[in-house]
Coordinates of N, CA and C in Angstrom, one line a residue:
M1 N 2.5 11.7 7.3 CA 2.7 11.0 5.9 C 2.2 9.6 5.9
H2 N 1.0 9.3 5.3 CA 0.4 8.1 5.0 C 0.7 7.5 3.9
I3 N 1.0 6.4 3.7 CA 1.4 5.7 2.5 C 0.7 4.3 2.3
V4 N 0.1 3.9 1.4 CA -0.3 2.7 1.0 C 0.4 2.0 0.1
L5 N 1.0 0.7 0.5 CA 1.9 -0.1 -0.5 C 0.7 -0.9 -1.6
D6 N 1.1 -0.9 -2.8 CA 0.4 -1.5 -3.7 C 1.2 -3.0 -3.9
T7 N 0.6 -3.5 -4.8 CA 1.5 -5.0 -4.7 C 2.7 -4.8 -5.7
S8 N 3.0 -3.8 -6.3 CA 4.3 -3.6 -7.0 C 5.3 -3.2 -6.0
A9 N 4.9 -2.4 -5.0 CA 5.8 -1.8 -4.0 C 5.9 -2.9 -3.1
M10 N 5.1 -4.0 -2.7 CA 5.6 -5.0 -1.8 C 6.6 -5.6 -2.5
A11 N 6.3 -6.1 -3.7 CA 7.5 -7.0 -4.6 C 8.6 -6.3 -4.6
A12 N 8.6 -4.8 -4.7 CA 10.0 -4.1 -4.7 C 10.6 -4.2 -3.2
A13 N 9.9 -3.9 -2.4 CA 10.5 -4.0 -1.1 C 11.2 -5.4 -0.6
G14 N 10.4 -6.4 -1.2 CA 11.1 -8.0 -0.9 C 12.1 -8.0 -1.9
A15 N 12.5 -7.3 -3.1 CA 13.4 -7.3 -4.1 C 14.5 -6.4 -3.7
G16 N 14.5 -5.8 -2.6 CA 15.6 -4.8 -2.1 C 15.5 -3.6 -2.5
N17 N 14.4 -2.9 -3.2 CA 14.2 -1.5 -3.9 C 14.6 -0.5 -2.6
V18 N 15.5 0.4 -3.1 CA 16.1 1.3 -2.1 C 15.0 2.4 -1.6
M19 N 14.0 2.8 -2.5 CA 13.0 3.6 -2.1 C 12.0 2.9 -1.1
A20 N 11.5 1.6 -1.3 CA 10.6 1.1 -0.6 C 11.4 0.9 0.6
S21 N 12.7 0.4 0.6 CA 13.4 0.3 2.2 C 13.3 1.6 2.9
R22 N 13.5 2.7 2.2 CA 13.4 4.2 3.0 C 12.2 4.5 3.5
L23 N 11.0 3.9 2.8 CA 9.7 4.2 3.4 C 9.5 3.2 4.5
I24 N 9.9 2.0 4.4 CA 10.0 1.1 5.7 C 10.6 1.8 6.8
H25 N 11.9 2.2 6.7 CA 12.5 2.7 7.7 C 12.0 3.8 8.4
R26 N 11.6 4.6 7.5 CA 10.8 5.9 8.0 C 9.6 5.7 8.8
S27 N 8.8 4.8 8.4 CA 7.7 4.3 9.1 C 7.8 3.9 10.5
H28 N 9.1 3.2 10.5 CA 9.5 2.6 11.8 C 10.1 3.6 12.6
A29 N 11.1 4.5 12.0 CA 11.8 5.3 13.0 C 11.4 6.9 13.2
E30 N 10.6 7.2 12.3 CA 10.2 8.5 12.2 C 8.9 8.8 12.6
P31 N 8.6 9.8 13.5 CA 7.0 10.0 14.0 C 6.2 10.8 12.7
G32 N 5.1 10.5 12.5 CA 4.3 11.0 11.5 C 4.4 10.3 10.2
W33 N 4.9 9.1 10.1 CA 5.2 8.6 8.8 C 4.4 7.1 9.2
F34 N 3.5 6.8 8.4 CA 2.5 5.7 8.4 C 2.4 4.9 7.2
L35 N 2.7 3.6 7.4 CA 2.8 2.7 6.0 C 1.6 1.7 6.2
Y36 N 1.0 1.5 5.2 CA -0.1 0.3 5.3 C 0.0 -0.6 4.3
A37 N -0.3 -1.7 4.8 CA -0.6 -2.8 3.6 C -1.9 -3.5 3.8
P38 N -2.5 -3.2 2.7 CA -3.9 -3.7 2.6 C -3.9 -5.2 2.7
T39 N -4.7 -6.0 3.3 CA -5.0 -7.5 3.1 C -4.8 -8.1 1.8
C40 N -5.7 -7.5 1.0 CA -6.1 -8.2 -0.4 C -4.7 -8.0 -1.1
V41 N -3.8 -6.8 -1.1 CA -2.8 -6.6 -1.4 C -1.6 -7.6 -0.9
L42 N -1.5 -8.0 0.3 CA -0.8 -8.9 1.0 C -0.7 -10.2 0.2
V43 N -2.1 -10.7 -0.1 CA -2.4 -12.0 -0.8 C -1.9 -11.9 -2.3
E44 N -2.3 -10.7 -2.9 CA -1.7 -10.9 -4.4 C -0.3 -10.9 -4.5
A45 N 0.4 -10.2 -3.8 CA 1.7 -10.0 -3.7 C 2.4 -11.2 -3.3
D46 N 1.9 -12.1 -2.4 CA 2.3 -13.5 -2.0 C 2.3 -14.4 -3.1
R47 N 1.0 -14.1 -3.7 CA 0.9 -15.4 -5.0 C 1.9 -14.8 -6.1
A48 N 2.3 -13.5 -6.3 CA 3.3 -13.5 -7.4 C 4.7 -13.6 -6.7
R49 N 4.9 -13.7 -5.4 CA 6.4 -14.0 -4.9 C 6.3 -14.4 -3.6
P50 N 6.1 -15.8 -3.5 CA 5.8 -16.4 -2.3 C 6.9 -16.0 -1.1
G51 N 6.3 -15.5 0.1 CA 6.7 -15.3 1.4 C 6.9 -13.9 1.6
T52 N 6.4 -13.1 0.6 CA 6.3 -11.5 0.5 C 5.4 -11.2 1.6
A53 N 4.2 -11.8 1.7 CA 3.2 -11.5 2.8 C 3.7 -11.6 4.1
E54 N 4.3 -12.6 4.4 CA 4.8 -12.8 5.9 C 5.8 -11.9 6.2
H55 N 6.8 -11.6 5.1 CA 7.8 -10.7 5.2 C 7.4 -9.2 5.5
V56 N 6.5 -8.8 4.7 CA 5.8 -7.4 5.0 C 5.1 -7.3 6.1
A57 N 4.3 -8.1 6.4 CA 3.4 -8.2 7.6 C 4.3 -8.2 8.9
A58 N 5.5 -8.7 8.9 CA 6.5 -8.8 10.2 C 7.3 -7.4 10.2
L59 N 7.5 -6.6 9.3 CA 8.3 -5.6 9.5 C 7.6 -4.6 10.5
P60 N 8.4 -4.1 11.3 CA 7.9 -2.9 12.2 C 7.5 -1.7 11.5
G61 N 6.4 -1.1 12.0 CA 6.0 0.2 11.3 C 4.9 0.1 10.2
I62 N 4.8 -1.1 9.9 CA 3.8 -1.4 8.8 C 2.4 -1.9 9.6
T63 N 1.3 -1.2 9.1 CA 0.1 -1.5 9.7 C -0.8 -2.3 8.7
V64 N -1.2 -3.4 9.0 CA -1.8 -4.5 7.9 C -3.2 -4.0 8.1
L65 N -4.0 -3.6 6.9 CA -5.3 -3.1 6.8 C -6.4 -4.3 6.7
D66 N -7.3 -4.6 7.5 CA -8.1 -5.5 7.5 C -9.2 -5.4 6.2
L67 N -9.7 -6.4 6.2 CA -11.0 -6.2 5.1 C -12.2 -6.0 5.8
D68 N -12.5 -4.9 6.0 CA -13.7 -4.6 6.9 C -14.6 -4.4 5.9
L69 N -16.0 -4.3 6.3 CA -17.0 -4.1 5.6 C -17.2 -3.1 4.4
P70 N -16.8 -1.9 4.5 CA -16.7 -0.8 3.9 C -15.6 -1.2 2.6
A71 N -14.5 -1.9 3.1 CA -13.5 -2.3 2.1 C -14.1 -3.4 1.3
A72 N -14.7 -4.2 1.8 CA -15.1 -5.6 1.1 C -16.3 -5.0 0.3
L73 N -17.1 -4.1 0.4 CA -18.0 -3.6 -0.6 C -17.3 -2.9 -1.7
A74 N -16.2 -2.2 -1.5 CA -15.3 -1.5 -2.5 C -14.9 -2.4 -3.5
V75 N -14.2 -3.4 -2.7 CA -13.6 -4.7 -3.5 C -14.7 -5.6 -4.4
A76 N -15.7 -5.7 -4.1 CA -16.7 -6.5 -4.7 C -17.3 -5.9 -5.9
A77 N -17.2 -4.6 -5.9 CA -17.5 -4.0 -7.0 C -16.4 -3.9 -8.3
R78 N -15.2 -4.3 -8.0 CA -14.2 -4.5 -8.9 C -13.5 -5.7 -9.4
Q79 N -12.9 -5.9 -10.3 CA -12.4 -7.1 -10.8 C -11.0 -7.4 -10.1
T80 N -10.1 -6.6 -9.7 CA -8.9 -7.0 -9.1 C -9.0 -6.4 -7.7
W81 N -9.2 -7.3 -6.7 CA -9.2 -7.2 -5.4 C -8.1 -6.3 -4.9
A82 N -6.7 -6.4 -5.0 CA -5.6 -5.8 -4.5 C -5.9 -4.3 -5.0
A83 N -6.0 -4.1 -6.2 CA -6.2 -2.7 -6.6 C -7.3 -1.7 -5.9
A84 N -8.3 -2.7 -5.9 CA -9.5 -2.0 -5.3 C -9.3 -1.8 -3.7
H85 N -8.4 -2.5 -2.9 CA -8.3 -2.5 -1.5 C -7.3 -1.5 -1.5
T86 N -6.4 -1.2 -2.4 CA -5.4 -0.1 -2.1 C -6.0 1.2 -2.4
E87 N -6.9 1.4 -3.4 CA -7.6 2.4 -3.7 C -8.4 3.0 -2.7
H88 N -9.1 2.1 -2.1 CA -10.2 2.3 -1.0 C -9.3 2.7 0.3
A89 N -8.1 2.3 0.4 CA -7.3 2.4 1.6 C -6.8 3.9 1.4
A90 N -6.5 4.4 0.3 CA -5.8 5.5 0.1 C -6.9 6.8 0.1
Q91 N -8.1 6.6 0.3 CA -9.3 7.6 0.4 C -9.2 8.1 1.8
P92 N -9.6 9.4 1.9 CA -9.8 10.2 3.0 C -10.7 9.4 4.1
T93 N -10.2 9.4 5.3 CA -11.2 8.8 6.6 C -11.0 9.8 7.6
P94 N -11.6 9.7 8.8 CA -11.4 10.6 9.9 C -9.9 10.6 10.4
E95 N -9.3 9.3 10.3 CA -8.0 9.2 10.8 C -7.0 10.0 10.0
R96 N -7.3 9.8 8.5 CA -6.5 10.5 7.5 C -7.3 11.3 6.5
P97 N -7.6 12.7 7.2 CA -8.6 13.4 6.4 C -7.8 13.7 5.0
D98 N -6.8 13.7 4.7 CA -6.1 14.1 3.3 C -6.1 12.7 2.5
G99 N -6.4 11.8 3.2 CA -6.1 10.3 2.5 C -4.7 9.9 2.5
A100 N -4.5 8.9 1.8 CA -3.0 8.3 1.6 C -2.4 8.3 0.3
I101 N -1.3 8.3 0.3 CA -0.4 8.3 -1.2 C -0.3 6.7 -1.2
V102 N -0.3 6.5 -2.7 CA -0.1 5.0 -3.1 C 1.4 4.8 -3.7
A103 N 2.2 3.9 -2.9 CA 3.4 3.9 -3.3 C 3.4 2.6 -4.2
T104 N 4.0 2.9 -5.4 CA 4.0 1.8 -6.6 C 5.3 1.8 -7.5
T105 N 5.5 0.8 -8.2 CA 6.5 0.9 -9.3 C 6.0 1.0 -10.8
V106 N 4.6 1.0 -10.6 CA 3.9 1.0 -11.8 C 2.9 1.9 -11.8
P107 N 3.3 3.3 -11.7 CA 2.4 4.7 -11.6 C 1.4 4.5 -12.8
K108 N 1.8 4.0 -14.1 CA 0.5 4.3 -15.0 C -0.7 3.2 -14.5
Q109 N -0.5 2.3 -13.8 CA -1.7 1.7 -13.3 C -2.7 2.6 -12.6
W110 N -2.1 3.6 -11.9 CA -3.0 4.6 -11.2 C -3.5 5.7 -11.7
Q111 N -3.1 6.0 -13.1 CA -3.4 7.2 -14.0 C -5.0 7.0 -14.2
G112 N -5.5 8.2 -13.7 CA -7.1 8.4 -13.9 C -7.8 8.0 -12.7
K113 N -7.2 7.5 -11.7 CA -7.8 7.1 -10.6 C -7.7 8.1 -9.3
P114 N -8.4 8.0 -8.3 CA -8.6 9.2 -7.5 C -7.4 9.2 -6.4
V115 N -6.4 8.9 -6.6 CA -5.2 8.7 -5.7 C -4.1 9.6 -6.2
R116 N -3.3 10.0 -5.1 CA -1.8 10.4 -5.4 C -0.9 9.2 -5.4
V117 N 0.1 9.4 -6.2 CA 1.1 8.4 -6.3 C 2.4 8.7 -6.1
L118 N 3.3 7.8 -5.5 CA 4.6 7.9 -5.2 C 5.3 6.9 -5.8
D119 N 6.3 7.2 -6.9 CA 6.6 6.4 -7.8 C 8.1 5.9 -7.0
L120 N 8.0 4.5 -6.9 CA 9.2 3.9 -6.5 C 10.3 3.3 -7.4
T121 N 10.0 3.7 -8.7 CA 10.8 3.3 -9.8 C 12.3 3.6 -9.6
P122 N 13.3 2.9 -9.4 CA 14.6 3.2 -9.3 C 15.2 4.1 -10.6

């Protein structure tokens, strides 16, 4: 299971959202569960709630995704860097042939986008 956190999911994790906490626990404790934090999302989440980036990046089981060239090109074409980096990270890759699911508390933000969504709304 490959899951990418969007900005709202990172904020939810920092605020004690039970679903977000379960994802973090599973990514650390259960084989086959992978949780990703795109760099641009960390920046935006930290601007909205200072300390979020450091907190999320320090959690075991979370992989921080760098802004590599393909991601930078995807981000450059969009207005919102965090959403673009999240969408890019959720696309299929050789390591994730089925892509990843976007964890969010704002599922409407992803309507019409080529991603699968996991709603963390309590």
